[in-house]
PDB file of C-alpha atoms and ligand atoms in Angstrom:
ATOM      1  CA  UNK Q   1     -74.680-238.710  -4.217  1.00  0.00           C
ATOM      2  CA  UNK Q   2     -74.621-234.722  -5.339  1.00  0.00           C
ATOM      3  CA  UNK Q   3     -78.336-233.645  -7.148  1.00  0.00           C
ATOM      4  CA  UNK Q   4     -77.491-232.628 -10.451  1.00  0.00           C
ATOM      5  CA  UNK Q   5     -78.422-229.051 -11.008  1.00  0.00           C
ATOM      6  CA  UNK Q   6     -80.563-228.310 -13.781  1.00  0.00           C
ATOM      7  CA  UNK Q   7     -78.941-225.468 -15.580  1.00  0.00           C
ATOM      8  CA  UNK Q   8     -82.126-223.304 -16.922  1.00  0.00           C
ATOM      9  CA  UNK Q   9     -80.550-220.567 -18.659  1.00  0.00           C
ATOM     10  CA  UNK Q  10     -83.127-217.907 -17.804  1.00  0.00           C
ATOM     11  CA  UNK Q  11     -86.089-217.663 -15.659  1.00  0.00           C
ATOM     12  CA  UNK Q  12     -89.193-219.610 -15.722  1.00  0.00           C
ATOM     13  CA  UNK Q  13     -92.645-219.385 -13.925  1.00  0.00           C
ATOM     14  CA  UNK Q  14     -95.024-222.284 -14.322  1.00  0.00           C
ATOM     15  CA  UNK Q  15     -98.271-221.038 -12.865  1.00  0.00           C
ATOM     16  CA  UNK Q  16    -100.686-219.638 -15.688  1.00  0.00           C
ATOM     17  CA  UNK Q  17    -102.637-217.614 -12.875  1.00  0.00           C
ATOM     18  CA  UNK Q  18     -99.340-216.068 -10.991  1.00  0.00           C
ATOM     19  CA  UNK Q  19     -98.122-214.611 -14.631  1.00  0.00           C
ATOM     20  CA  UNK Q  20    -102.232-213.849 -14.853  1.00  0.00           C
ATOM     21  CA  UNK Q  21    -102.880-211.584 -11.494  1.00  0.00           C
ATOM     22  CA  UNK Q  22     -98.992-209.802 -12.870  1.00  0.00           C
ATOM     23  CA  UNK Q  23    -100.567-208.555 -15.548  1.00  0.00           C
ATOM     24  CA  UNK Q  24    -103.497-208.132 -13.941  1.00  0.00           C
ATOM     25  CA  UNK Q  25    -102.449-205.441 -12.469  1.00  0.00           C
ATOM     26  CA  UNK Q  26    -101.569-202.935 -15.706  1.00  0.00           C
ATOM     27  CA  UNK Q  27    -104.784-201.316 -15.948  1.00  0.00           C
ATOM     28  CA  UNK Q  28    -104.050-200.724 -19.671  1.00  0.00           C
ATOM     29  CA  UNK Q  29    -103.939-204.891 -20.221  1.00  0.00           C
ATOM     30  CA  UNK Q  30    -106.852-205.632 -17.873  1.00  0.00           C
ATOM     31  CA  UNK Q  31    -109.702-205.834 -20.757  1.00  0.00           C
ATOM     32  CA  UNK Q  32    -107.514-208.226 -22.766  1.00  0.00           C
ATOM     33  CA  UNK Q  33    -107.781-210.803 -19.527  1.00  0.00           C
ATOM     34  CA  UNK Q  34    -110.290-213.346 -19.447  1.00  0.00           C
ATOM     35  CA  UNK Q  35    -111.528-213.417 -15.877  1.00  0.00           C
ATOM     36  CA  UNK Q  36    -109.616-216.287 -14.385  1.00  0.00           C
ATOM     37  CA  UNK Q  37    -109.911-218.156 -11.144  1.00  0.00           C
ATOM     38  CA  UNK Q  38    -109.330-221.311  -9.003  1.00  0.00           C
ATOM     39  CA  UNK Q  39    -111.422-224.220  -9.935  1.00  0.00           C
ATOM     40  CA  UNK Q  40    -113.820-225.014  -7.025  1.00  0.00           C
ATOM     41  CA  UNK Q  41    -117.217-225.261  -7.174  1.00  0.00           C
ATOM     42  CA  UNK Q  42    -118.774-222.387  -6.273  1.00  0.00           C
ATOM     43  CA  UNK Q  43    -116.211-220.671  -8.680  1.00  0.00           C
ATOM     44  CA  UNK Q  44    -118.072-223.025 -11.828  1.00  0.00           C
ATOM     45  CA  UNK Q  45    -121.194-221.889 -10.340  1.00  0.00           C
ATOM     46  CA  UNK Q  46    -120.565-217.809 -10.843  1.00  0.00           C
ATOM     47  CA  UNK Q  47    -118.682-218.296 -14.167  1.00  0.00           C
ATOM     48  CA  UNK Q  48    -121.296-220.275 -15.385  1.00  0.00           C
ATOM     49  CA  UNK Q  49    -123.701-217.868 -14.014  1.00  0.00           C
ATOM     50  CA  UNK Q  50    -121.475-214.983 -15.988  1.00  0.00           C
ATOM     51  CA  UNK Q  51    -120.331-216.955 -19.167  1.00  0.00           C
ATOM     52  CA  UNK Q  52    -122.121-219.245 -21.562  1.00  0.00           C
ATOM     53  CA  UNK Q  53    -118.306-221.331 -22.110  1.00  0.00           C
ATOM     54  CA  UNK Q  54    -115.635-221.715 -19.583  1.00  0.00           C
ATOM     55  CA  UNK Q  55    -112.294-223.732 -19.828  1.00  0.00           C
ATOM     56  CA  UNK Q  56    -111.400-225.090 -17.397  1.00  0.00           C
ATOM     57  CA  UNK Q  57    -107.501-225.959 -17.045  1.00  0.00           C
ATOM     58  CA  UNK Q  58    -104.295-227.236 -15.214  1.00  0.00           C
ATOM     59  CA  UNK Q  59    -102.468-224.567 -13.571  1.00  0.00           C
ATOM     60  CA  UNK Q  60     -99.366-225.820 -14.563  1.00  0.00           C
ATOM     61  CA  UNK Q  61    -100.141-227.755 -17.617  1.00  0.00           C
ATOM     62  CA  UNK Q  62     -99.311-227.066 -21.355  1.00  0.00           C
ATOM     63  CA  UNK Q  63     -99.302-228.525 -24.777  1.00  0.00           C
ATOM     64  CA  UNK Q  64    -103.335-228.090 -24.938  1.00  0.00           C
ATOM     65  CA  UNK Q  65    -102.944-231.000 -22.333  1.00  0.00           C
ATOM     66  CA  UNK Q  66    -105.848-231.512 -19.681  1.00  0.00           C
ATOM     67  CA  UNK Q  67    -108.199-229.068 -21.294  1.00  0.00           C
ATOM     68  CA  UNK Q  68    -111.574-229.045 -20.513  1.00  0.00           C
ATOM     69  CA  UNK Q  69    -114.545-226.810 -21.779  1.00  0.00           C
ATOM     70  CA  UNK Q  70    -117.847-226.813 -20.688  1.00  0.00           C
ATOM     71  CA  UNK Q  71    -120.687-224.822 -22.667  1.00  0.00           C
ATOM     72  CA  UNK Q  72    -124.392-224.418 -20.864  1.00  0.00           C
ATOM     73  CA  UNK Q  73    -127.205-226.163 -22.754  1.00  0.00           C
ATOM     74  CA  UNK Q  74    -131.090-225.436 -22.709  1.00  0.00           C
ATOM     75  CA  UNK Q  75    -133.111-227.321 -19.782  1.00  0.00           C
ATOM     76  CA  UNK Q  76    -129.991-227.108 -17.281  1.00  0.00           C
ATOM     77  CA  UNK Q  77    -128.191-229.611 -19.408  1.00  0.00           C
ATOM     78  CA  UNK Q  78    -124.435-228.571 -19.505  1.00  0.00           C
ATOM     79  CA  UNK Q  79    -122.202-229.968 -22.590  1.00  0.00           C
ATOM     80  CA  UNK Q  80    -118.506-231.091 -21.412  1.00  0.00           C
ATOM     81  CA  UNK Q  81    -115.581-231.579 -23.672  1.00  0.00           C
ATOM     82  CA  UNK Q  82    -112.527-233.612 -23.438  1.00  0.00           C
ATOM     83  CA  UNK Q  83    -109.919-233.909 -26.066  1.00  0.00           C
ATOM     84  CA  UNK Q  84    -112.110-235.334 -28.928  1.00  0.00           C
ATOM     85  CA  UNK Q  85    -114.821-236.547 -26.711  1.00  0.00           C
ATOM     86  CA  UNK Q  86    -118.342-234.900 -25.886  1.00  0.00           C
ATOM     87  CA  UNK Q  87    -120.488-235.182 -23.291  1.00  0.00           C
ATOM     88  CA  UNK Q  88    -123.924-233.648 -22.155  1.00  0.00           C
ATOM     89  CA  UNK Q  89    -124.486-234.163 -18.251  1.00  0.00           C
ATOM     90  CA  UNK Q  90    -126.559-231.909 -15.600  1.00  0.00           C
ATOM     91  CA  UNK Q  91    -125.486-229.131 -12.875  1.00  0.00           C
ATOM     92  CA  UNK Q  92    -125.676-232.047 -10.091  1.00  0.00           C
ATOM     93  CA  UNK Q  93    -123.448-234.267 -12.254  1.00  0.00           C
ATOM     94  CA  UNK Q  94    -121.058-231.687 -13.705  1.00  0.00           C
ATOM     95  CA  UNK Q  95    -118.310-230.946 -10.876  1.00  0.00           C
ATOM     96  CA  UNK Q  96    -117.797-234.544 -10.506  1.00  0.00           C
ATOM     97  CA  UNK Q  97    -117.160-235.186 -14.375  1.00  0.00           C
ATOM     98  CA  UNK Q  98    -114.551-232.427 -14.696  1.00  0.00           C
ATOM     99  CA  UNK Q  99    -112.823-233.836 -11.467  1.00  0.00           C
ATOM    100  CA  UNK Q 100    -112.906-237.021 -12.924  1.00  0.00           C
ATOM    101  CA  UNK Q 101    -110.410-235.704 -15.838  1.00  0.00           C
ATOM    102  CA  UNK Q 102    -108.631-233.857 -13.718  1.00  0.00           C
ATOM    103  CA  UNK Q 103    -105.091-235.056 -13.572  1.00  0.00           C
ATOM    104  CA  UNK Q 104    -103.488-236.143 -10.170  1.00  0.00           C
ATOM    105  CA  UNK Q 105    -101.602-233.591  -8.212  1.00  0.00           C
ATOM    106  CA  UNK Q 106    -102.468-230.596 -10.952  1.00  0.00           C
ATOM    107  CA  UNK Q 107    -104.603-227.508  -9.807  1.00  0.00           C
ATOM    108  CA  UNK Q 108    -106.954-226.349 -12.147  1.00  0.00           C
ATOM    109  CA  UNK Q 109    -108.445-223.252 -12.702  1.00  0.00           C
ATOM    110  CA  UNK Q 110    -111.282-221.828 -14.426  1.00  0.00           C
ATOM    111  CA  UNK Q 111    -111.175-219.174 -17.290  1.00  0.00           C
ATOM    112  CA  UNK Q 112    -113.701-217.644 -19.299  1.00  0.00           C
ATOM    113  CA  UNK Q 113    -114.556-219.209 -22.102  1.00  0.00           C
ATOM    114  CA  UNK Q 114    -113.442-217.258 -25.753  1.00  0.00           C
ATOM    115  CA  UNK Q 115    -115.817-217.869 -29.051  1.00  0.00           C
ATOM    116  CA  UNK Q 116    -112.848-217.675 -31.694  1.00  0.00           C
ATOM    117  CA  UNK Q 117    -112.408-216.392 -35.039  1.00  0.00           C
ATOM    118  CA  UNK Q 118    -112.446-219.284 -37.419  1.00  0.00           C
ATOM    119  CA  UNK Q 119    -110.863-220.085 -40.569  1.00  0.00           C
ATOM    120  CA  UNK Q 120    -112.008-222.265 -42.574  1.00  0.00           C
ATOM    121  CA  UNK Q 121    -114.567-223.734 -40.054  1.00  0.00           C
ATOM    122  CA  UNK Q 122    -111.818-224.269 -37.301  1.00  0.00           C
ATOM    123  CA  UNK Q 123    -111.199-221.858 -34.376  1.00  0.00           C
ATOM    124  CA  UNK Q 124    -107.725-219.948 -34.297  1.00  0.00           C
ATOM    125  CA  UNK Q 125    -105.760-218.405 -32.599  1.00  0.00           C
ATOM    126  CA  UNK Q 126    -102.223-216.135 -32.255  1.00  0.00           C
ATOM    127  CA  UNK Q 127     -98.529-217.234 -31.280  1.00  0.00           C
ATOM    128  CA  UNK Q 128     -96.683-214.271 -30.767  1.00  0.00           C
ATOM    129  CA  UNK Q 129     -92.930-214.662 -29.962  1.00  0.00           C
ATOM    130  CA  UNK Q 130     -91.027-211.926 -27.543  1.00  0.00           C
ATOM    131  CA  UNK Q 131     -87.119-211.969 -27.184  1.00  0.00           C
ATOM    132  CA  UNK Q 132     -84.516-210.295 -25.187  1.00  0.00           C
ATOM    133  CA  UNK Q 133     -81.722-210.336 -26.652  1.00  0.00           C
ATOM    134  CA  UNK Q 134     -80.053-207.239 -24.514  1.00  0.00           C
ATOM    135  CA  UNK Q 135     -81.892-204.318 -23.210  1.00  0.00           C
ATOM    136  CA  UNK Q 136     -85.158-204.767 -25.110  1.00  0.00           C
ATOM    137  CA  UNK Q 137     -87.615-206.851 -26.124  1.00  0.00           C
ATOM    138  CA  UNK Q 138     -88.246-207.543 -29.669  1.00  0.00           C
ATOM    139  CA  UNK Q 139     -91.294-209.488 -31.384  1.00  0.00           C
ATOM    140  CA  UNK Q 140     -89.923-211.704 -33.444  1.00  0.00           C
ATOM    141  CA  UNK Q 141     -92.187-214.584 -34.216  1.00  0.00           C
ATOM    142  CA  UNK Q 142     -96.083-214.359 -35.036  1.00  0.00           C
ATOM    143  CA  UNK Q 143     -98.048-217.542 -36.488  1.00  0.00           C
ATOM    144  CA  UNK Q 144    -101.557-217.978 -35.923  1.00  0.00           C
ATOM    145  CA  UNK Q 145    -102.699-221.675 -35.275  1.00  0.00           C
ATOM    146  CA  UNK Q 146    -105.902-223.272 -36.462  1.00  0.00           C
ATOM    147  CA  UNK Q 147    -107.661-225.856 -34.732  1.00  0.00           C
ATOM    148  CA  UNK Q 148    -108.152-229.136 -35.666  1.00  0.00           C
ATOM    149  CA  UNK Q 149    -111.123-230.878 -36.276  1.00  0.00           C
ATOM    150  CA  UNK Q 150    -113.303-231.848 -33.470  1.00  0.00           C
ATOM    151  CA  UNK Q 151    -110.763-229.989 -30.465  1.00  0.00           C
ATOM    152  CA  UNK Q 152    -110.933-227.209 -28.437  1.00  0.00           C
ATOM    153  CA  UNK Q 153    -107.753-226.276 -28.235  1.00  0.00           C
ATOM    154  CA  UNK Q 154    -105.124-225.024 -31.238  1.00  0.00           C
ATOM    155  CA  UNK Q 155    -101.792-226.495 -29.670  1.00  0.00           C
ATOM    156  CA  UNK Q 156     -99.464-227.687 -32.599  1.00  0.00           C
ATOM    157  CA  UNK Q 157     -98.776-230.841 -30.780  1.00  0.00           C
ATOM    158  CA  UNK Q 158    -102.935-231.406 -30.112  1.00  0.00           C
ATOM    159  CA  UNK Q 159    -103.369-231.552 -34.243  1.00  0.00           C
ATOM    160  CA  UNK Q 160    -103.210-227.586 -34.240  1.00  0.00           C
ATOM    161  CA  UNK Q 161    -102.050-226.129 -37.547  1.00  0.00           C
ATOM    162  CA  UNK Q 162     -99.615-223.235 -37.992  1.00  0.00           C
ATOM    163  CA  UNK Q 163    -101.651-220.799 -40.625  1.00  0.00           C
ATOM    164  CA  UNK Q 164     -99.980-217.327 -41.753  1.00  0.00           C
ATOM    165  CA  UNK Q 165    -100.786-214.907 -39.010  1.00  0.00           C
ATOM    166  CA  UNK Q 166    -101.891-211.606 -42.058  1.00  0.00           C
ATOM    167  CA  UNK Q 167    -103.673-214.864 -43.682  1.00  0.00           C
ATOM    168  CA  UNK Q 168    -105.547-215.432 -40.330  1.00  0.00           C
ATOM    169  CA  UNK Q 169    -106.047-211.652 -39.892  1.00  0.00           C
ATOM    170  CA  UNK Q 170    -107.375-210.453 -43.015  1.00  0.00           C
ATOM    171  CA  UNK Q 171    -109.873-213.685 -43.156  1.00  0.00           C
ATOM    172  CA  UNK Q 172    -111.345-212.370 -39.470  1.00  0.00           C
ATOM    173  CA  UNK Q 173    -111.229-208.414 -41.294  1.00  0.00           C
ATOM    174  CA  UNK Q 174    -113.251-209.617 -44.028  1.00  0.00           C
ATOM    175  CA  UNK Q 175    -110.422-208.556 -45.878  1.00  0.00           C
ATOM    176  CA  UNK Q 176    -110.505-205.106 -44.956  1.00  0.00           C
ATOM    177  CA  UNK Q 177    -106.820-203.474 -44.444  1.00  0.00           C
ATOM    178  CA  UNK Q 178    -107.451-200.770 -42.424  1.00  0.00           C
ATOM    179  CA  UNK Q 179    -108.722-203.585 -39.822  1.00  0.00           C
ATOM    180  CA  UNK Q 180    -106.444-205.743 -40.814  1.00  0.00           C
ATOM    181  CA  UNK Q 181    -103.542-202.958 -40.371  1.00  0.00           C
ATOM    182  CA  UNK Q 182    -105.188-201.682 -36.950  1.00  0.00           C
ATOM    183  CA  UNK Q 183    -104.936-205.152 -35.704  1.00  0.00           C
ATOM    184  CA  UNK Q 184    -101.540-205.712 -36.588  1.00  0.00           C
ATOM    185  CA  UNK Q 185    -100.884-202.629 -34.468  1.00  0.00           C
ATOM    186  CA  UNK Q 186    -103.123-203.823 -31.737  1.00  0.00           C
ATOM    187  CA  UNK Q 187    -101.158-207.945 -31.287  1.00  0.00           C
ATOM    188  CA  UNK Q 188     -97.869-206.097 -31.232  1.00  0.00           C
ATOM    189  CA  UNK Q 189     -98.858-203.428 -28.186  1.00  0.00           C
ATOM    190  CA  UNK Q 190    -100.290-206.322 -25.973  1.00  0.00           C
ATOM    191  CA  UNK Q 191     -97.015-208.437 -26.833  1.00  0.00           C
ATOM    192  CA  UNK Q 192     -94.766-205.516 -25.683  1.00  0.00           C
ATOM    193  CA  UNK Q 193     -97.278-204.997 -23.364  1.00  0.00           C
ATOM    194  CA  UNK Q 194     -97.592-207.919 -21.869  1.00  0.00           C
ATOM    195  CA  UNK Q 195     -93.569-208.652 -21.484  1.00  0.00           C
ATOM    196  CA  UNK Q 196     -92.685-205.471 -19.903  1.00  0.00           C
ATOM    197  CA  UNK Q 197     -95.457-206.185 -17.333  1.00  0.00           C
ATOM    198  CA  UNK Q 198     -94.121-209.605 -16.781  1.00  0.00           C
ATOM    199  CA  UNK Q 199     -90.853-208.320 -16.593  1.00  0.00           C
ATOM    200  CA  UNK Q 200     -90.995-205.402 -13.980  1.00  0.00           C
ATOM    201  CA  UNK Q 201     -91.946-208.515 -11.419  1.00  0.00           C
ATOM    202  CA  UNK Q 202     -89.792-211.247 -13.018  1.00  0.00           C
ATOM    203  CA  UNK Q 203     -86.819-209.566 -14.228  1.00  0.00           C
ATOM    204  CA  UNK Q 204     -84.817-212.980 -15.418  1.00  0.00           C
ATOM    205  CA  UNK Q 205     -87.297-213.679 -18.028  1.00  0.00           C
ATOM    206  CA  UNK Q 206     -85.812-213.567 -21.477  1.00  0.00           C
ATOM    207  CA  UNK Q 207     -88.214-215.257 -24.145  1.00  0.00           C
ATOM    208  CA  UNK Q 208     -91.982-215.081 -23.803  1.00  0.00           C
ATOM    209  CA  UNK Q 209     -94.780-217.262 -25.929  1.00  0.00           C
ATOM    210  CA  UNK Q 210     -97.853-215.455 -25.647  1.00  0.00           C
ATOM    211  CA  UNK Q 211    -101.250-217.329 -26.663  1.00  0.00           C
ATOM    212  CA  UNK Q 212    -103.666-214.346 -28.179  1.00  0.00           C
ATOM    213  CA  UNK Q 213    -106.902-214.735 -29.121  1.00  0.00           C
ATOM    214  CA  UNK Q 214    -109.211-212.851 -31.816  1.00  0.00           C
ATOM    215  CA  UNK Q 215    -113.558-212.866 -30.616  1.00  0.00           C
ATOM    216  CA  UNK Q 216    -116.019-213.069 -33.352  1.00  0.00           C
ATOM    217  CA  UNK Q 217    -116.555-209.724 -32.164  1.00  0.00           C
ATOM    218  CA  UNK Q 218    -112.984-208.040 -32.667  1.00  0.00           C
ATOM    219  CA  UNK Q 219    -111.765-208.179 -29.359  1.00  0.00           C
ATOM    220  CA  UNK Q 220    -108.591-210.058 -28.272  1.00  0.00           C
ATOM    221  CA  UNK Q 221    -107.677-211.703 -25.084  1.00  0.00           C
ATOM    222  CA  UNK Q 222    -104.806-213.042 -23.486  1.00  0.00           C
ATOM    223  CA  UNK Q 223    -104.962-216.267 -23.143  1.00  0.00           C
ATOM    224  CA  UNK Q 224    -101.366-217.868 -21.139  1.00  0.00           C
ATOM    225  CA  UNK Q 225     -98.300-216.276 -21.192  1.00  0.00           C
ATOM    226  CA  UNK Q 226     -95.348-218.976 -21.260  1.00  0.00           C
ATOM    227  CA  UNK Q 227     -92.343-218.257 -20.178  1.00  0.00           C
ATOM    228  CA  UNK Q 228     -90.197-221.538 -22.375  1.00  0.00           C
ATOM    229  CA  UNK Q 229     -91.700-221.005 -25.682  1.00  0.00           C
ATOM    230  CA  UNK Q 230     -91.025-223.439 -28.469  1.00  0.00           C
ATOM    231  CA  UNK Q 231     -90.273-222.628 -32.007  1.00  0.00           C
ATOM    232  CA  UNK Q 232     -91.123-225.510 -33.876  1.00  0.00           C
ATOM    233  CA  UNK Q 233     -94.022-223.349 -35.512  1.00  0.00           C
ATOM    234  CA  UNK Q 234     -92.533-220.785 -36.418  1.00  0.00           C
ATOM    235  CA  UNK Q 235     -89.984-222.709 -38.292  1.00  0.00           C
ATOM    236  CA  UNK Q 236     -93.021-225.230 -39.829  1.00  0.00           C
ATOM    237  CA  UNK Q 237     -94.602-221.693 -41.104  1.00  0.00           C
ATOM    238  CA  UNK Q 238     -91.417-220.864 -43.408  1.00  0.00           C
ATOM    239  CA  UNK Q 239     -90.891-217.927 -42.768  1.00  0.00           C
ATOM    240  CA  UNK Q 240     -87.275-218.738 -43.358  1.00  0.00           C
ATOM    241  CA  UNK Q 241     -86.017-214.856 -42.151  1.00  0.00           C
ATOM    242  CA  UNK Q 242     -88.247-215.323 -38.998  1.00  0.00           C
ATOM    243  CA  UNK Q 243     -87.337-218.435 -38.120  1.00  0.00           C
ATOM    244  CA  UNK Q 244     -83.248-217.684 -38.480  1.00  0.00           C
ATOM    245  CA  UNK Q 245     -83.722-214.525 -36.268  1.00  0.00           C
ATOM    246  CA  UNK Q 246     -85.594-215.872 -33.830  1.00  0.00           C
ATOM    247  CA  UNK Q 247     -82.936-218.833 -33.292  1.00  0.00           C
ATOM    248  CA  UNK Q 248     -79.974-216.592 -33.692  1.00  0.00           C
ATOM    249  CA  UNK Q 249     -81.606-214.174 -30.936  1.00  0.00           C
ATOM    250  CA  UNK Q 250     -82.419-217.644 -28.847  1.00  0.00           C
ATOM    251  CA  UNK Q 251     -78.553-218.927 -29.037  1.00  0.00           C
ATOM    252  CA  UNK Q 252     -77.675-215.057 -27.904  1.00  0.00           C
ATOM    253  CA  UNK Q 253     -79.755-216.122 -24.940  1.00  0.00           C
ATOM    254  CA  UNK Q 254     -78.617-219.319 -23.878  1.00  0.00           C
ATOM    255  CA  UNK Q 255     -74.842-217.865 -23.882  1.00  0.00           C
ATOM    256  CA  UNK Q 256     -75.896-214.864 -22.052  1.00  0.00           C
ATOM    257  CA  UNK Q 257     -77.276-216.114 -19.332  1.00  0.00           C
ATOM    258  CA  UNK Q 258     -77.263-218.945 -16.595  1.00  0.00           C
ATOM    259  CA  UNK Q 259     -80.378-218.953 -14.196  1.00  0.00           C
TER     260      UNK Q 259
HETATM  261  N1  LIG N   1    -110.631-219.142 -22.063  1.00  0.00           N
HETATM  262  C1  LIG N   1    -110.639-219.517 -23.467  1.00  0.00           C
HETATM  263  N2  LIG N   1    -111.573-219.456 -24.401  1.00  0.00           N
HETATM  264  C2  LIG N   1    -111.301-220.058 -25.633  1.00  0.00           C
HETATM  265  N3  LIG N   1    -110.138-221.263 -25.714  1.00  0.00           N
HETATM  266  C3  LIG N   1    -109.573-221.225 -24.851  1.00  0.00           C
HETATM  267  C4  LIG N   1    -109.041-220.699 -23.454  1.00  0.00           C
HETATM  268  N4  LIG N   1    -108.630-221.429 -22.793  1.00  0.00           N
HETATM  269  C5  LIG N   1    -107.207-221.694 -23.841  1.00  0.00           C
HETATM  270  N5  LIG N   1    -108.216-222.018 -24.694  1.00  0.00           N
HETATM  271  C6  LIG N   1    -107.702-222.979 -26.128  1.00  0.00           C
HETATM  272  O1  LIG N   1    -107.018-223.477 -25.600  1.00  0.00           O
HETATM  273  C7  LIG N   1    -105.535-223.351 -26.033  1.00  0.00           C
HETATM  274  C8  LIG N   1    -104.693-223.653 -24.638  1.00  0.00           C
HETATM  275  O2  LIG N   1    -104.704-222.897 -24.256  1.00  0.00           O
HETATM  276  P1  LIG N   1    -103.709-222.518 -23.082  1.00  0.00           P
HETATM  277  O3  LIG N   1    -104.143-221.643 -21.793  1.00  0.00           O
HETATM  278  O4  LIG N   1    -102.602-221.766 -23.975  1.00  0.00           O
HETATM  279  O5  LIG N   1    -102.819-223.778 -22.388  1.00  0.00           O
HETATM  280  P2  LIG N   1    -101.461-224.365 -22.841  1.00  0.00           P
HETATM  281  O6  LIG N   1    -100.195-224.699 -21.738  1.00  0.00           O
HETATM  282  O7  LIG N   1    -101.983-225.897 -22.591  1.00  0.00           O
HETATM  283  O8  LIG N   1    -101.364-224.469 -23.872  1.00  0.00           O
HETATM  284  C9  LIG N   1    -105.632-222.200 -26.617  1.00  0.00           C
HETATM  285  O9  LIG N   1    -104.445-221.476 -26.928  1.00  0.00           O
HETATM  286  C10 LIG N   1    -106.358-221.630 -27.338  1.00  0.00           C
HETATM  287  O10 LIG N   1    -106.860-222.338 -28.360  1.00  0.00           O
HETATM  288 MG1  LIG N   2    -100.777-222.358 -24.386  1.00  0.00          MG
END
């Protein structure tokens, strides 16, 4: 029987680590990339020496699924968070504890943990949407997403709430308009720089969803880049013209490409 060919409209790259390694080649982006390695006992040990919090996540995952957070506590204790569970464990148990939560058949990576800025006590980060309807990338969407109470991820499908990006930035900037203006510029530069750097290597990319965190010292960090981004968040946020343009570009991209 002939296998049905799956039609993808443009190139997809699933591996988070592969995309990170490509971005690391661009010098100017490096300061925005949290240190990321394949998960192993050795990597766990070294990363926890360097950082008090690390994230452990499937290399090919999505929607905030399967993500763990480890935080160093006093007296050789480690706090592990998975979904909405919190457990405290010792070093000797830690690797086994983490692995018991790993999804079958998935490779995991370990990443420097970022202390996200908060809004109403909820950590938040940003989703930037970039589209390439013609020969250039355009930043067509930006939204902040605030984690649901008790969650370590901000993903919409894990209860993350879309928040107006300007509002979130202004809260983090303590209401300072100059900081807001500077941050907006950084975000635009980051989005365009990331899209161009990835496109140099993967020329079939047409739409990107970039997850960017802002830490409590005002530094931005790129968590991951999705090559098949969703648009729901942008509909929910209520900027009708933003959503309309996104969908217009999407239709154009889908029509013009058969990958
Ligand atoms: N290194 C990190 N430090 C802090 N928060 C993180 C880190 N990595 C992921 N997160 C949180 O988890 C969410 C999901 O992680 P992400 O890497 O985007 O995986 P997924 O593909 O499942 O969306 C991020 O949007 C962010 O809120
Ligand atoms: Mg994500």
